[in-house]
Amino acid sequence: MASAPSKYALNARVGAAITARMMSTAPAAKPANPEFSSGPCKKHPGYDVASLDKRTLGRSHRSKIGKERLAHAISETKRILKIPDDYLVGIVPASDTGAYEMAMWNMLGQRNVDIFHWESFGKGWFADAISHLKLRDTVEVNEHTAGYGELPDLSNAKPENDICFTFNGTTSGVRVPDGCDFISDDRTGITLCDATSACFAMNMPWEKLDVTTYSWQKVLGGEGAHGVLVLSPRAVERLESYTPENRPLPKIFRMVKKGKVDGGIFKGATINTPSMIAVEDYIDALEWADKEGGVDGLIAISQKNLSIVEKFVEENEWINFLATSQETRSSTSVCLTLDLTADQIKKFVSILESEDVAYDIGGYRDAPPSIRIWCGSTVEPADVEALMPWLKWAYEEVKDA
């Protein structure tokens, strides 16, 4: 017959049970807003759809008020982003993807191209360049690549070549260094920059950027389906001096009429019909951005959010940035690896969503097993602070299970 456990063994068991219970107790406070999706992203603080200007609803985008509001969106974009006066800004179809493809199909092929990619979207631009535009039939296309978390050697950018790159890798959490010094001021090629998760949250060195694209559904928390295309005088010169041979362009890609850039696109005469409610939503976000101190204020919010995550990562050994260099960590699409298996990470994400603590934070499908927390400017630092203890709680729940 087994002997009864000693009082010391009983105390140990009781202590272990209490400790386990304490560990499984969820944090008391939740983020006020659990939306941490990397696109479409959280609406700005204080957003109210009822407050949007509705004068354009049911009206033609070619009407006087329609054209005025589109032109206003363009002019406010230039002002808040501090885009040079001689640059053009246009609202175009199909989100950032449409804007970037529009530039590629119109401009690439005149000279050799250096394409830098280190995550899924940049890889997609490279694939389109060789498989669909078939640029290697006429020019050199140099692929410069690195794995998730790394940057390729940007010093390979040749000033005589066109350069395609992503400013911030949304699916890897890796961005180019401040200033884009790898781009020569004396370049003869043009640069095509996908800045969809960088504009309004990172300093854009406009003097280095000839084509810049983004979607307002990222950092400003706008609605999807519309892209913004920013062109430097160099890009305009390319459009007006180069016509790709044997390259049919669909209507929504056409930017040139009779050898000249179609100026109407950059004054609010969009190529096709935009959603005017989405435009008003964008204008509302621009007004909020202005109140927050413009682009400098928005950058400060995103940097604050990143600093909160950095402190948490520093204090916990089981979580790390996917980005291997602090200099190139994204402040918007913050990608993190966990000391968990891929299936455990899925459970981790599921638990936080079921607790209404964090929505849509699973890593991108092509990325290594990871989580991705959007820390752009519409996300309030208090919500990022509140999320951090929940990450630790969810980790312990999954790890112990």
CSV table of C-alpha atoms in Angstrom, one decimal:
chain,number,residue,atom,x,y,z
A,1,MET,CA,0.0,0.0,0.0
A,2,ALA,CA,1.4,3.4,-1.0
A,3,SER,CA,2.3,5.8,1.7
A,4,ALA,CA,0.5,9.1,1.9
A,5,PRO,CA,2.4,12.1,0.4
A,6,SER,CA,4.3,14.2,2.9
A,7,LYS,CA,3.2,17.7,3.8
A,8,TYR,CA,6.1,19.0,1.7
A,9,ALA,CA,5.0,17.1,-1.4
A,10,LEU,CA,1.5,18.4,-0.9
A,11,ASN,CA,2.7,22.0,-0.5
A,12,ALA,CA,4.8,21.6,-3.7
A,13,ARG,CA,1.8,20.3,-5.6
A,14,VAL,CA,-0.5,23.1,-4.3
A,15,GLY,CA,2.2,25.7,-5.2
A,16,ALA,CA,2.6,24.3,-8.7
A,17,ALA,CA,-1.2,24.4,-9.2
A,18,ILE,CA,-1.4,28.0,-8.0
A,19,THR,CA,1.5,28.9,-10.3
A,20,ALA,CA,-0.1,27.3,-13.3
A,21,ARG,CA,-3.4,29.0,-12.5
A,22,MET,CA,-1.6,32.4,-12.2
A,23,MET,CA,0.2,31.8,-15.5
A,24,SER,CA,-3.1,31.1,-17.3
A,25,THR,CA,-4.7,34.2,-16.0
A,26,ALA,CA,-5.1,36.6,-18.9
A,27,PRO,CA,-4.0,40.2,-18.5
A,28,ALA,CA,-6.7,42.5,-17.2
A,29,ALA,CA,-6.6,45.2,-19.8
A,30,LYS,CA,-7.1,44.7,-23.6
A,31,PRO,CA,-6.2,47.0,-26.4
A,32,ALA,CA,-9.1,49.5,-26.9
A,33,ASN,CA,-8.9,48.6,-30.6
A,34,PRO,CA,-7.7,45.1,-31.6
A,35,GLU,CA,-7.2,45.9,-35.3
A,36,PHE,CA,-3.6,45.3,-36.2
A,37,SER,CA,-4.1,44.1,-39.8
A,38,SER,CA,-1.4,45.0,-42.3
A,39,GLY,CA,-3.9,45.9,-45.0
A,40,PRO,CA,-6.5,47.1,-45.1
A,41,CYS,CA,-5.4,48.8,-41.9
A,42,LYS,CA,-7.0,50.3,-38.9
A,43,LYS,CA,-9.0,53.6,-39.3
A,44,HIS,CA,-7.5,56.6,-37.7
A,45,PRO,CA,-8.5,57.5,-34.1
A,46,GLY,CA,-11.8,59.3,-33.9
A,47,TYR,CA,-12.9,58.0,-37.3
A,48,ASP,CA,-16.7,58.2,-38.0
A,49,VAL,CA,-18.0,57.3,-41.4
A,50,ALA,CA,-21.0,59.5,-40.8
A,51,SER,CA,-18.8,62.6,-40.8
A,52,LEU,CA,-17.5,62.1,-44.4
A,53,ASP,CA,-18.5,64.8,-46.9
A,54,LYS,CA,-21.3,63.2,-48.9
A,55,ARG,CA,-21.8,65.9,-51.6
A,56,THR,CA,-20.2,63.7,-54.2
A,57,LEU,CA,-22.3,60.7,-53.6
A,58,GLY,CA,-24.6,60.0,-56.6
A,59,ARG,CA,-22.6,62.6,-58.6
A,60,SER,CA,-20.4,62.0,-61.6
A,61,HIS,CA,-16.6,62.1,-60.9
A,62,ARG,CA,-16.5,64.4,-63.9
A,63,SER,CA,-18.9,66.9,-62.3
A,64,LYS,CA,-17.5,70.1,-61.0
A,65,ILE,CA,-17.7,69.0,-57.4
A,66,GLY,CA,-16.3,65.6,-58.3
A,67,LYS,CA,-13.2,67.0,-60.0
A,68,GLU,CA,-12.8,69.5,-57.2
A,69,ARG,CA,-12.6,66.9,-54.5
A,70,LEU,CA,-10.3,64.7,-56.5
A,71,ALA,CA,-8.0,67.6,-57.2
A,72,HIS,CA,-8.2,68.5,-53.5
A,73,ALA,CA,-7.1,65.0,-52.5
A,74,ILE,CA,-4.1,65.4,-54.8
A,75,SER,CA,-3.0,68.8,-53.6
A,76,GLU,CA,-3.3,67.8,-50.0
A,77,THR,CA,-1.3,64.7,-50.7
A,78,LYS,CA,1.5,66.8,-52.1
A,79,ARG,CA,1.4,69.3,-49.3
A,80,ILE,CA,1.4,66.8,-46.4
A,81,LEU,CA,4.0,64.5,-47.9
A,82,LYS,CA,6.2,67.4,-48.8
A,83,ILE,CA,6.4,66.3,-52.4
A,84,PRO,CA,8.3,68.8,-54.7
A,85,ASP,CA,6.2,71.2,-56.7
A,86,ASP,CA,7.5,69.9,-60.0
A,87,TYR,CA,6.4,66.3,-59.2
A,88,LEU,CA,3.1,64.9,-60.4
A,89,VAL,CA,0.6,63.1,-58.2
A,90,GLY,CA,-2.3,61.0,-59.7
A,91,ILE,CA,-5.0,58.7,-58.4
A,92,VAL,CA,-5.0,55.5,-60.4
A,93,PRO,CA,-6.9,52.2,-60.5
A,94,ALA,CA,-6.1,48.9,-58.7
A,95,SER,CA,-4.3,50.0,-55.5
A,96,ASP,CA,-0.5,50.1,-55.2
A,97,THR,CA,-0.3,47.0,-57.5
A,98,GLY,CA,-2.1,48.9,-60.3
A,99,ALA,CA,0.1,52.0,-59.8
A,100,TYR,CA,3.4,50.0,-59.9
A,101,GLU,CA,2.4,47.8,-62.8
A,102,MET,CA,1.3,51.0,-64.6
A,103,ALA,CA,4.8,52.4,-64.2
A,104,MET,CA,6.6,49.2,-65.2
A,105,TRP,CA,4.6,48.6,-68.3
A,106,ASN,CA,5.0,52.2,-69.5
A,107,MET,CA,8.6,52.9,-68.6
A,108,LEU,CA,10.8,49.8,-68.4
A,109,GLY,CA,12.7,48.5,-71.4
A,110,GLN,CA,14.7,51.5,-72.5
A,111,ARG,CA,17.8,50.5,-70.5
A,112,ASN,CA,19.1,47.7,-68.3
A,113,VAL,CA,17.3,47.1,-65.0
A,114,ASP,CA,18.5,46.3,-61.4
A,115,ILE,CA,15.6,44.8,-59.5
A,116,PHE,CA,16.1,44.4,-55.7
A,117,HIS,CA,13.7,42.2,-53.8
A,118,TRP,CA,13.7,40.5,-50.4
A,119,GLU,CA,10.0,39.6,-49.8
A,120,SER,CA,7.0,38.5,-51.8
A,121,PHE,CA,5.8,41.7,-53.4
A,122,GLY,CA,9.2,42.7,-54.7
A,123,LYS,CA,9.7,39.2,-56.0
A,124,GLY,CA,6.4,39.6,-57.8
A,125,TRP,CA,7.7,42.7,-59.6
A,126,PHE,CA,10.8,40.8,-60.7
A,127,ALA,CA,8.6,37.9,-62.0
A,128,ASP,CA,6.4,40.3,-64.0
A,129,ALA,CA,9.5,42.0,-65.5
A,130,ILE,CA,10.9,38.8,-66.9
A,131,SER,CA,7.8,36.6,-67.5
A,132,HIS,CA,5.2,39.1,-68.7
A,133,LEU,CA,7.1,42.1,-69.9
A,134,LYS,CA,9.8,39.7,-71.1
A,135,LEU,CA,12.5,42.4,-70.6
A,136,ARG,CA,15.3,40.0,-70.9
A,137,ASP,CA,14.5,39.7,-74.6
A,138,THR,CA,15.9,43.2,-75.1
A,139,VAL,CA,17.8,44.4,-72.0
A,140,GLU,CA,19.7,43.0,-69.0
A,141,VAL,CA,17.6,42.4,-65.9
A,142,ASN,CA,19.8,41.9,-62.9
A,143,GLU,CA,18.2,40.2,-59.9
A,144,HIS,CA,19.5,41.2,-56.5
A,145,THR,CA,17.8,39.3,-53.8
A,146,ALA,CA,18.0,38.2,-50.1
A,147,GLY,CA,16.0,36.0,-47.8
A,148,TYR,CA,13.3,37.2,-45.5
A,149,GLY,CA,14.8,39.3,-42.7
A,150,GLU,CA,17.7,40.4,-44.9
A,151,LEU,CA,18.4,43.1,-47.5
A,152,PRO,CA,20.3,42.4,-50.7
A,153,ASP,CA,23.5,44.3,-51.4
A,154,LEU,CA,22.1,47.6,-52.5
A,155,SER,CA,25.5,48.9,-53.5
A,156,ASN,CA,25.0,46.8,-56.7
A,157,ALA,CA,22.6,49.5,-58.0
A,158,LYS,CA,24.1,51.0,-61.1
A,159,PRO,CA,23.4,54.7,-61.9
A,160,GLU,CA,23.1,54.0,-65.6
A,161,ASN,CA,20.4,51.4,-65.0
A,162,ASP,CA,16.8,51.6,-64.0
A,163,ILE,CA,16.2,50.5,-60.4
A,164,CYS,CA,13.1,48.8,-59.1
A,165,PHE,CA,12.8,48.2,-55.3
A,166,THR,CA,10.4,48.2,-52.4
A,167,PHE,CA,10.9,50.9,-49.8
A,168,ASN,CA,9.5,48.7,-47.0
A,169,GLY,CA,9.0,45.0,-47.3
A,170,THR,CA,5.4,44.6,-46.0
A,171,THR,CA,5.7,40.8,-45.6
A,172,SER,CA,9.2,40.7,-44.1
A,173,GLY,CA,9.4,43.8,-41.9
A,174,VAL,CA,12.6,44.9,-43.6
A,175,ARG,CA,13.0,48.4,-45.1
A,176,VAL,CA,15.8,50.2,-46.9
A,177,PRO,CA,18.0,52.5,-44.9
A,178,ASP,CA,17.1,56.1,-44.4
A,179,GLY,CA,18.0,58.4,-47.2
A,180,CYS,CA,18.3,55.7,-50.0
A,181,ASP,CA,22.0,56.6,-50.4
A,182,PHE,CA,22.4,53.6,-52.6
A,183,ILE,CA,20.7,55.6,-55.4
A,184,SER,CA,23.1,58.0,-57.1
A,185,ASP,CA,22.2,61.7,-57.4
A,186,ASP,CA,23.9,61.6,-60.9
A,187,ARG,CA,21.9,58.6,-62.1
A,188,THR,CA,20.9,58.4,-65.8
A,189,GLY,CA,18.3,55.6,-65.2
A,190,ILE,CA,15.1,56.1,-63.2
A,191,THR,CA,14.0,54.6,-59.9
A,192,LEU,CA,10.7,52.8,-59.4
A,193,CYS,CA,9.8,52.6,-55.7
A,194,ASP,CA,6.9,50.6,-54.2
A,195,ALA,CA,6.3,52.6,-51.0
A,196,THR,CA,2.9,51.3,-50.1
A,197,SER,CA,3.6,50.6,-46.5
A,198,ALA,CA,6.1,53.4,-46.1
A,199,CYS,CA,4.4,56.6,-47.3
A,200,PHE,CA,3.2,58.7,-44.4
A,201,ALA,CA,5.2,56.7,-41.8
A,202,MET,CA,8.8,57.0,-43.1
A,203,ASN,CA,10.8,59.8,-44.5
A,204,MET,CA,10.7,59.7,-48.3
A,205,PRO,CA,13.8,61.1,-50.0
A,206,TRP,CA,12.0,62.5,-53.0
A,207,GLU,CA,15.1,63.6,-54.8
A,208,LYS,CA,16.0,59.9,-55.1
A,209,LEU,CA,12.6,58.7,-56.2
A,210,ASP,CA,11.4,59.0,-59.8
A,211,VAL,CA,8.3,56.8,-59.6
A,212,THR,CA,6.7,56.3,-56.2
A,213,THR,CA,3.5,54.3,-55.6
A,214,TYR,CA,1.3,53.6,-52.6
A,215,SER,CA,-2.2,52.8,-51.6
A,216,TRP,CA,-4.0,54.9,-49.0
A,217,GLN,CA,-5.4,51.7,-47.4
A,218,LYS,CA,-2.1,51.2,-45.6
A,219,VAL,CA,-0.7,53.9,-43.3
A,220,LEU,CA,-3.7,56.2,-43.5
A,221,GLY,CA,-6.2,53.4,-43.0
A,222,GLY,CA,-8.2,54.2,-46.1
A,223,GLU,CA,-10.3,52.0,-48.3
A,224,GLY,CA,-8.9,49.6,-51.0
A,225,ALA,CA,-8.9,49.6,-54.8
A,226,HIS,CA,-7.2,52.9,-55.5
A,227,GLY,CA,-3.5,53.6,-56.0
A,228,VAL,CA,-1.4,56.8,-55.9
A,229,LEU,CA,1.3,57.4,-58.5
A,230,VAL,CA,4.0,60.1,-57.9
A,231,LEU,CA,6.2,61.0,-60.8
A,232,SER,CA,9.4,63.1,-60.9
A,233,PRO,CA,10.4,65.2,-63.9
A,234,ARG,CA,12.8,62.4,-64.8
A,235,ALA,CA,9.9,59.9,-64.9
A,236,VAL,CA,7.8,62.4,-67.1
A,237,GLU,CA,10.7,62.7,-69.5
A,238,ARG,CA,10.9,58.9,-69.8
A,239,LEU,CA,7.2,58.7,-70.5
A,240,GLU,CA,7.4,61.4,-73.2
A,241,SER,CA,10.6,60.1,-74.9
A,242,TYR,CA,10.2,56.3,-74.8
A,243,THR,CA,7.4,54.1,-76.2
A,244,PRO,CA,8.0,50.3,-75.7
A,245,GLU,CA,7.8,48.4,-79.0
A,246,ASN,CA,5.2,45.7,-79.4
A,247,ARG,CA,3.8,46.3,-75.9
A,248,PRO,CA,0.0,46.8,-75.9
A,249,LEU,CA,-1.2,48.8,-73.0
A,250,PRO,CA,-4.7,48.3,-71.5
A,251,LYS,CA,-6.7,51.5,-71.1
A,252,ILE,CA,-6.2,51.8,-67.4
A,253,PHE,CA,-2.4,51.8,-67.9
A,254,ARG,CA,-2.3,54.6,-70.5
A,255,MET,CA,-0.6,57.8,-69.3
A,256,VAL,CA,0.5,59.4,-72.5
A,257,LYS,CA,-1.5,61.1,-75.3
A,258,LYS,CA,0.1,62.2,-78.5
A,259,GLY,CA,3.6,62.0,-77.0
A,260,LYS,CA,2.8,64.0,-73.9
A,261,VAL,CA,1.8,62.9,-70.4
A,262,ASP,CA,-1.9,63.1,-69.9
A,263,GLY,CA,-1.9,66.0,-67.4
A,264,GLY,CA,-5.6,65.5,-66.6
A,265,ILE,CA,-4.8,62.3,-64.6
A,266,PHE,CA,-2.7,64.5,-62.2
A,267,LYS,CA,-5.4,67.1,-61.8
A,268,GLY,CA,-8.2,64.8,-60.8
A,269,ALA,CA,-9.4,63.5,-64.2
A,270,THR,CA,-9.0,59.9,-63.4
A,271,ILE,CA,-8.6,57.2,-66.1
A,272,ASN,CA,-11.7,55.4,-64.9
A,273,THR,CA,-14.4,55.8,-62.4
A,274,PRO,CA,-13.2,56.0,-58.8
A,275,SER,CA,-15.2,55.4,-55.7
A,276,MET,CA,-16.0,58.9,-54.5
A,277,ILE,CA,-16.8,57.7,-51.0
A,278,ALA,CA,-13.3,56.1,-50.9
A,279,VAL,CA,-11.9,59.5,-52.0
A,280,GLU,CA,-13.8,61.3,-49.2
A,281,ASP,CA,-12.5,58.7,-46.8
A,282,TYR,CA,-9.0,59.5,-48.0
A,283,ILE,CA,-9.5,63.2,-47.6
A,284,ASP,CA,-10.8,62.6,-44.1
A,285,ALA,CA,-7.6,60.7,-43.3
A,286,LEU,CA,-5.5,63.5,-44.7
A,287,GLU,CA,-7.3,66.0,-42.5
A,288,TRP,CA,-6.6,63.8,-39.5
A,289,ALA,CA,-2.9,63.5,-40.6
A,290,ASP,CA,-2.7,67.3,-40.7
A,291,LYS,CA,-4.0,67.6,-37.2
A,292,GLU,CA,-1.4,65.1,-36.0
A,293,GLY,CA,1.4,67.3,-37.3
A,294,GLY,CA,1.6,66.2,-40.9
A,295,VAL,CA,4.0,63.5,-42.0
A,296,ASP,CA,6.4,64.3,-39.2
A,297,GLY,CA,3.7,63.6,-36.6
A,298,LEU,CA,2.7,60.4,-38.3
A,299,ILE,CA,6.3,59.2,-38.4
A,300,ALA,CA,6.7,59.9,-34.7
A,301,ILE,CA,3.6,57.8,-33.9
A,302,SER,CA,4.9,54.8,-35.9
A,303,GLN,CA,8.3,55.1,-34.4
A,304,LYS,CA,6.8,55.2,-30.9
A,305,ASN,CA,4.9,52.0,-31.7
A,306,LEU,CA,8.0,50.3,-32.9
A,307,SER,CA,9.9,51.3,-29.8
A,308,ILE,CA,7.3,49.6,-27.6
A,309,VAL,CA,7.7,46.4,-29.5
A,310,GLU,CA,11.5,46.7,-29.3
A,311,LYS,CA,11.4,47.0,-25.6
A,312,PHE,CA,9.2,44.0,-25.2
A,313,VAL,CA,11.4,41.9,-27.5
A,314,GLU,CA,14.5,42.9,-25.6
A,315,GLU,CA,12.9,41.7,-22.4
A,316,ASN,CA,11.7,38.3,-23.7
A,317,GLU,CA,14.0,35.7,-25.2
A,318,TRP,CA,11.2,33.7,-27.0
A,319,ILE,CA,10.4,36.5,-29.5
A,320,ASN,CA,12.6,38.2,-32.1
A,321,PHE,CA,12.4,40.5,-35.1
A,322,LEU,CA,12.4,38.8,-38.4
A,323,ALA,CA,14.6,41.7,-39.6
A,324,THR,CA,18.2,40.9,-38.7
A,325,SER,CA,19.4,44.5,-38.5
A,326,GLN,CA,18.0,47.2,-36.3
A,327,GLU,CA,18.7,49.8,-39.0
A,328,THR,CA,16.4,48.1,-41.4
A,329,ARG,CA,13.5,47.2,-39.1
A,330,SER,CA,10.1,48.4,-40.4
A,331,SER,CA,8.1,50.7,-38.1
A,332,THR,CA,4.9,49.7,-39.8
A,333,SER,CA,4.8,46.0,-40.8
A,334,VAL,CA,6.5,44.7,-37.7
A,335,CYS,CA,7.3,41.0,-38.3
A,336,LEU,CA,8.3,38.8,-35.4
A,337,THR,CA,9.5,35.2,-35.0
A,338,LEU,CA,8.5,33.1,-31.9
A,339,ASP,CA,10.0,30.1,-30.2
A,340,LEU,CA,7.1,28.1,-31.4
A,341,THR,CA,6.3,25.7,-34.3
A,342,ALA,CA,4.3,26.8,-37.3
A,343,ASP,CA,1.2,25.1,-35.9
A,344,GLN,CA,1.7,26.6,-32.5
A,345,ILE,CA,2.0,30.1,-34.1
A,346,LYS,CA,-1.4,29.5,-35.8
A,347,LYS,CA,-2.8,28.6,-32.4
A,348,PHE,CA,-1.2,31.7,-30.9
A,349,VAL,CA,-2.8,33.9,-33.5
A,350,SER,CA,-6.2,32.2,-33.1
A,351,ILE,CA,-6.2,32.6,-29.3
A,352,LEU,CA,-5.5,36.3,-29.5
A,353,GLU,CA,-8.3,36.8,-32.1
A,354,SER,CA,-10.8,34.7,-30.1
A,355,GLU,CA,-10.0,36.9,-27.1
A,356,ASP,CA,-10.7,40.1,-29.2
A,357,VAL,CA,-7.2,41.3,-28.4
A,358,ALA,CA,-5.5,41.2,-31.9
A,359,TYR,CA,-7.0,40.6,-35.3
A,360,ASP,CA,-5.2,39.5,-38.4
A,361,ILE,CA,-1.6,39.3,-37.0
A,362,GLY,CA,-0.6,36.0,-38.7
A,363,GLY,CA,2.5,36.3,-40.8
A,364,TYR,CA,2.2,36.5,-44.6
A,365,ARG,CA,1.6,33.1,-46.3
A,366,ASP,CA,5.0,33.1,-48.1
A,367,ALA,CA,7.0,34.3,-45.1
A,368,PRO,CA,8.7,32.1,-42.5
A,369,PRO,CA,6.4,31.1,-39.6
A,370,SER,CA,5.9,34.4,-37.8
A,371,ILE,CA,3.4,37.1,-36.7
A,372,ARG,CA,3.0,40.5,-38.2
A,373,ILE,CA,1.7,43.4,-36.1
A,374,TRP,CA,0.8,46.6,-37.9
A,375,CYS,CA,2.3,49.6,-36.1
A,376,GLY,CA,1.5,52.3,-38.6
A,377,SER,CA,0.4,55.8,-37.6
A,378,THR,CA,-3.4,55.0,-37.2
A,379,VAL,CA,-2.5,52.5,-34.4
A,380,GLU,CA,-2.4,54.2,-31.0
A,381,PRO,CA,0.7,53.5,-28.9
A,382,ALA,CA,-1.6,52.7,-25.9
A,383,ASP,CA,-3.0,49.8,-27.8
A,384,VAL,CA,0.4,48.5,-28.7
A,385,GLU,CA,1.4,48.7,-25.0
A,386,ALA,CA,-1.8,46.8,-24.0
A,387,LEU,CA,-1.1,44.1,-26.6
A,388,MET,CA,2.4,43.2,-25.3
A,389,PRO,CA,1.3,41.3,-22.1
A,390,TRP,CA,-1.2,39.4,-24.2
A,391,LEU,CA,1.6,38.2,-26.4
A,392,LYS,CA,3.4,36.7,-23.4
A,393,TRP,CA,0.2,35.2,-22.1
A,394,ALA,CA,-0.7,33.6,-25.4
A,395,TYR,CA,2.9,32.3,-25.8
A,396,GLU,CA,2.7,30.6,-22.4
A,397,GLU,CA,-0.7,29.2,-23.1
A,398,VAL,CA,0.4,27.6,-26.3
A,399,LYS,CA,3.9,26.5,-25.1
A,400,ASP,CA,2.5,24.9,-22.0
A,401,ALA,CA,-0.2,23.1,-24.0
